Amino acid sequence: RKEVEQDPGPFNVPEGATVAFNCTYSNSASQSFFWYRQDCRKEPKLLMSVYSSGNEDGRFTAQLNRASQYISLLIRDSKLSDSATYLCVVNPGYSTLTFGKGTMLLVSP
Amino acid sequence: GAVVSQHPSWVICKSGTSVKIECRSLDFQATTMFWYRQFPKQSLMLMATSNEGSKATYEQGVEKDKFLINHASLTLSTLTVTSAHPEDSSFYICSARDETEKETQYFGPGTRLLVL
């Protein structure tokens, strides 16, 4: 089983749609979780951390289910500028980050 | 947020040459920096953890004699790809950890290496 697994997509959605991405991780001892965004040929940028209680930042909502080792990201009211690859990232507990391959989102007019 | 720079942003070189990539934290001190590599449509793979003033820690399968890392100051780490070959062509990205925000890594803009 891969350490961090994501559906590669692409997810094609129209502007204004709600879209959800899921991610599973294999290391049950993982301590912290993040969603990063990576635009084509650019470096990853932190989108948001994921907390056990779930957290929201504007149109973005992240949730963590430790029992199922599952993380989700919900994007509401999609914008064209949301088109990117979304990386699920896990800190397995020794200060390094493990990246998923990413889920590609394409938002069309 | 904190800023990390990388230089050069892209490089094309002949097979057998060595290429040095610099990673700098511009507005914070970074005891620890990380070097990643990303092949097309693949995830970022950690190559090594660079520790200021000590030897880097390499991930399994990464040759330390081929990918030389030097972290001589709190704001600069360098990665040298020695005797580069076409299979080393990739996107190399560094990140730096701000010691005041231990879990946050700030990424440099990356360096695209093409070895002919």
JSON list of C-alpha atoms in Angstrom, two decimals, chain B residues 11-101:
[
{"chain": "B", "resi": 11, "resn": "VAL", "atom": "CA", "xyz": [19.70, 24.57, -16.34]},
{"chain": "B", "resi": 12, "resn": "ILE", "atom": "CA", "xyz": [20.63, 22.59, -19.41]},
{"chain": "B", "resi": 13, "resn": "CYS", "atom": "CA", "xyz": [23.92, 20.77, -19.35]},
{"chain": "B", "resi": 14, "resn": "LYS", "atom": "CA", "xyz": [25.87, 18.06, -21.11]},
{"chain": "B", "resi": 15, "resn": "SER", "atom": "CA", "xyz": [26.08, 14.58, -19.73]},
{"chain": "B", "resi": 16, "resn": "GLY", "atom": "CA", "xyz": [29.01, 14.20, -17.35]},
{"chain": "B", "resi": 17, "resn": "THR", "atom": "CA", "xyz": [29.04, 17.74, -16.03]},
{"chain": "B", "resi": 18, "resn": "SER", "atom": "CA", "xyz": [28.23, 18.76, -12.47]},
{"chain": "B", "resi": 19, "resn": "VAL", "atom": "CA", "xyz": [25.44, 21.14, -11.59]},
{"chain": "B", "resi": 20, "resn": "LYS", "atom": "CA", "xyz": [25.09, 23.12, -8.38]},
{"chain": "B", "resi": 21, "resn": "ILE", "atom": "CA", "xyz": [21.70, 24.31, -7.14]},
{"chain": "B", "resi": 22, "resn": "GLU", "atom": "CA", "xyz": [21.40, 26.84, -4.33]},
{"chain": "B", "resi": 23, "resn": "CYS", "atom": "CA", "xyz": [18.55, 27.13, -1.89]},
{"chain": "B", "resi": 24, "resn": "ARG", "atom": "CA", "xyz": [18.26, 30.19, 0.32]},
{"chain": "B", "resi": 25, "resn": "SER", "atom": "CA", "xyz": [15.89, 31.18, 3.07]},
{"chain": "B", "resi": 26, "resn": "LEU", "atom": "CA", "xyz": [15.53, 34.92, 2.62]},
{"chain": "B", "resi": 27, "resn": "ASP", "atom": "CA", "xyz": [13.84, 36.15, 5.75]},
{"chain": "B", "resi": 28, "resn": "PHE", "atom": "CA", "xyz": [14.32, 33.43, 8.32]},
{"chain": "B", "resi": 29, "resn": "GLN", "atom": "CA", "xyz": [16.95, 31.04, 9.55]},
{"chain": "B", "resi": 30, "resn": "ALA", "atom": "CA", "xyz": [16.63, 27.41, 8.60]},
{"chain": "B", "resi": 31, "resn": "THR", "atom": "CA", "xyz": [18.53, 24.81, 10.56]},
{"chain": "B", "resi": 32, "resn": "THR", "atom": "CA", "xyz": [16.91, 22.20, 8.39]},
{"chain": "B", "resi": 33, "resn": "MET", "atom": "CA", "xyz": [16.32, 22.23, 4.66]},
{"chain": "B", "resi": 34, "resn": "PHE", "atom": "CA", "xyz": [14.97, 19.48, 2.45]},
{"chain": "B", "resi": 35, "resn": "TRP", "atom": "CA", "xyz": [15.72, 18.51, -1.11]},
{"chain": "B", "resi": 36, "resn": "TYR", "atom": "CA", "xyz": [13.03, 16.92, -3.25]},
{"chain": "B", "resi": 37, "resn": "ARG", "atom": "CA", "xyz": [12.87, 15.66, -6.79]},
{"chain": "B", "resi": 38, "resn": "GLN", "atom": "CA", "xyz": [9.76, 15.42, -8.92]},
{"chain": "B", "resi": 39, "resn": "PHE", "atom": "CA", "xyz": [9.50, 13.54, -12.20]},
{"chain": "B", "resi": 40, "resn": "PRO", "atom": "CA", "xyz": [6.61, 14.33, -14.57]},
{"chain": "B", "resi": 41, "resn": "LYS", "atom": "CA", "xyz": [3.24, 13.22, -13.20]},
{"chain": "B", "resi": 42, "resn": "GLN", "atom": "CA", "xyz": [4.89, 11.86, -10.08]},
{"chain": "B", "resi": 43, "resn": "SER", "atom": "CA", "xyz": [4.81, 12.98, -6.48]},
{"chain": "B", "resi": 44, "resn": "LEU", "atom": "CA", "xyz": [7.57, 14.92, -4.83]},
{"chain": "B", "resi": 45, "resn": "MET", "atom": "CA", "xyz": [10.13, 12.49, -3.48]},
{"chain": "B", "resi": 46, "resn": "LEU", "atom": "CA", "xyz": [12.33, 13.48, -0.59]},
{"chain": "B", "resi": 47, "resn": "MET", "atom": "CA", "xyz": [15.97, 12.99, -1.51]},
{"chain": "B", "resi": 48, "resn": "ALA", "atom": "CA", "xyz": [17.70, 14.21, 1.62]},
{"chain": "B", "resi": 49, "resn": "THR", "atom": "CA", "xyz": [17.44, 16.31, 4.73]},
{"chain": "B", "resi": 50, "resn": "SER", "atom": "CA", "xyz": [20.08, 18.97, 4.98]},
{"chain": "B", "resi": 51, "resn": "ASN", "atom": "CA", "xyz": [21.22, 19.96, 8.46]},
{"chain": "B", "resi": 52, "resn": "GLU", "atom": "CA", "xyz": [23.23, 23.11, 9.07]},
{"chain": "B", "resi": 53, "resn": "GLY", "atom": "CA", "xyz": [26.70, 22.30, 10.24]},
{"chain": "B", "resi": 54, "resn": "SER", "atom": "CA", "xyz": [26.41, 18.55, 9.91]},
{"chain": "B", "resi": 55, "resn": "LYS", "atom": "CA", "xyz": [26.08, 15.84, 7.29]},
{"chain": "B", "resi": 56, "resn": "ALA", "atom": "CA", "xyz": [22.91, 15.47, 5.31]},
{"chain": "B", "resi": 57, "resn": "THR", "atom": "CA", "xyz": [20.61, 12.52, 5.85]},
{"chain": "B", "resi": 58, "resn": "TYR", "atom": "CA", "xyz": [19.84, 10.74, 2.59]},
{"chain": "B", "resi": 59, "resn": "GLU", "atom": "CA", "xyz": [16.74, 8.74, 1.80]},
{"chain": "B", "resi": 60, "resn": "GLN", "atom": "CA", "xyz": [17.06, 5.14, 0.78]},
{"chain": "B", "resi": 61, "resn": "GLY", "atom": "CA", "xyz": [18.16, 4.77, -2.81]},
{"chain": "B", "resi": 62, "resn": "VAL", "atom": "CA", "xyz": [19.68, 8.25, -3.10]},
{"chain": "B", "resi": 63, "resn": "GLU", "atom": "CA", "xyz": [23.43, 8.16, -3.70]},
{"chain": "B", "resi": 64, "resn": "LYS", "atom": "CA", "xyz": [25.17, 10.57, -1.39]},
{"chain": "B", "resi": 65, "resn": "ASP", "atom": "CA", "xyz": [28.27, 10.67, -3.54]},
{"chain": "B", "resi": 66, "resn": "LYS", "atom": "CA", "xyz": [26.24, 11.67, -6.57]},
{"chain": "B", "resi": 67, "resn": "PHE", "atom": "CA", "xyz": [24.04, 14.26, -4.87]},
{"chain": "B", "resi": 68, "resn": "LEU", "atom": "CA", "xyz": [26.35, 16.31, -2.69]},
{"chain": "B", "resi": 69, "resn": "ILE", "atom": "CA", "xyz": [24.68, 18.50, -0.12]},
{"chain": "B", "resi": 70, "resn": "ASN", "atom": "CA", "xyz": [26.29, 21.31, 1.79]},
{"chain": "B", "resi": 71, "resn": "HIS", "atom": "CA", "xyz": [24.47, 23.38, 4.41]},
{"chain": "B", "resi": 72, "resn": "ALA", "atom": "CA", "xyz": [27.17, 25.71, 5.60]},
{"chain": "B", "resi": 73, "resn": "SER", "atom": "CA", "xyz": [24.99, 28.50, 6.93]},
{"chain": "B", "resi": 74, "resn": "LEU", "atom": "CA", "xyz": [21.55, 28.97, 8.42]},
{"chain": "B", "resi": 75, "resn": "THR", "atom": "CA", "xyz": [20.25, 30.45, 5.19]},
{"chain": "B", "resi": 76, "resn": "LEU", "atom": "CA", "xyz": [21.95, 28.45, 2.46]},
{"chain": "B", "resi": 77, "resn": "SER", "atom": "CA", "xyz": [21.97, 24.84, 1.34]},
{"chain": "B", "resi": 78, "resn": "THR", "atom": "CA", "xyz": [23.43, 23.62, -1.94]},
{"chain": "B", "resi": 79, "resn": "LEU", "atom": "CA", "xyz": [22.80, 20.46, -3.91]},
{"chain": "B", "resi": 80, "resn": "THR", "atom": "CA", "xyz": [25.42, 19.42, -6.45]},
{"chain": "B", "resi": 81, "resn": "VAL", "atom": "CA", "xyz": [24.48, 16.81, -9.00]},
{"chain": "B", "resi": 82, "resn": "THR", "atom": "CA", "xyz": [27.82, 15.30, -9.91]},
{"chain": "B", "resi": 83, "resn": "SER", "atom": "CA", "xyz": [28.47, 13.77, -13.32]},
{"chain": "B", "resi": 84, "resn": "ALA", "atom": "CA", "xyz": [24.89, 14.35, -14.37]},
{"chain": "B", "resi": 85, "resn": "HIS", "atom": "CA", "xyz": [23.23, 11.94, -16.78]},
{"chain": "B", "resi": 86, "resn": "PRO", "atom": "CA", "xyz": [19.98, 12.24, -18.74]},
{"chain": "B", "resi": 87, "resn": "GLU", "atom": "CA", "xyz": [18.13, 10.19, -16.12]},
{"chain": "B", "resi": 88, "resn": "ASP", "atom": "CA", "xyz": [18.94, 12.93, -13.59]},
{"chain": "B", "resi": 89, "resn": "SER", "atom": "CA", "xyz": [16.78, 15.35, -15.58]},
{"chain": "B", "resi": 90, "resn": "SER", "atom": "CA", "xyz": [14.03, 16.38, -13.22]},
{"chain": "B", "resi": 91, "resn": "PHE", "atom": "CA", "xyz": [12.47, 19.18, -11.22]},
{"chain": "B", "resi": 92, "resn": "TYR", "atom": "CA", "xyz": [14.49, 19.73, -8.04]},
{"chain": "B", "resi": 93, "resn": "ILE", "atom": "CA", "xyz": [12.75, 21.58, -5.24]},
{"chain": "B", "resi": 94, "resn": "CYS", "atom": "CA", "xyz": [14.12, 22.62, -1.89]},
{"chain": "B", "resi": 95, "resn": "SER", "atom": "CA", "xyz": [12.20, 23.55, 1.18]},
{"chain": "B", "resi": 96, "resn": "ALA", "atom": "CA", "xyz": [13.20, 25.17, 4.44]},
{"chain": "B", "resi": 97, "resn": "ARG", "atom": "CA", "xyz": [11.69, 24.82, 7.83]},
{"chain": "B", "resi": 98, "resn": "ASP", "atom": "CA", "xyz": [11.25, 27.96, 9.88]},
{"chain": "B", "resi": 99, "resn": "GLU", "atom": "CA", "xyz": [12.29, 26.93, 13.38]},
{"chain": "B", "resi": 100, "resn": "THR", "atom": "CA", "xyz": [9.60, 29.15, 14.85]},
{"chain": "B", "resi": 101, "resn": "GLU", "atom": "CA", "xyz": [6.95, 27.19, 12.96]}
]
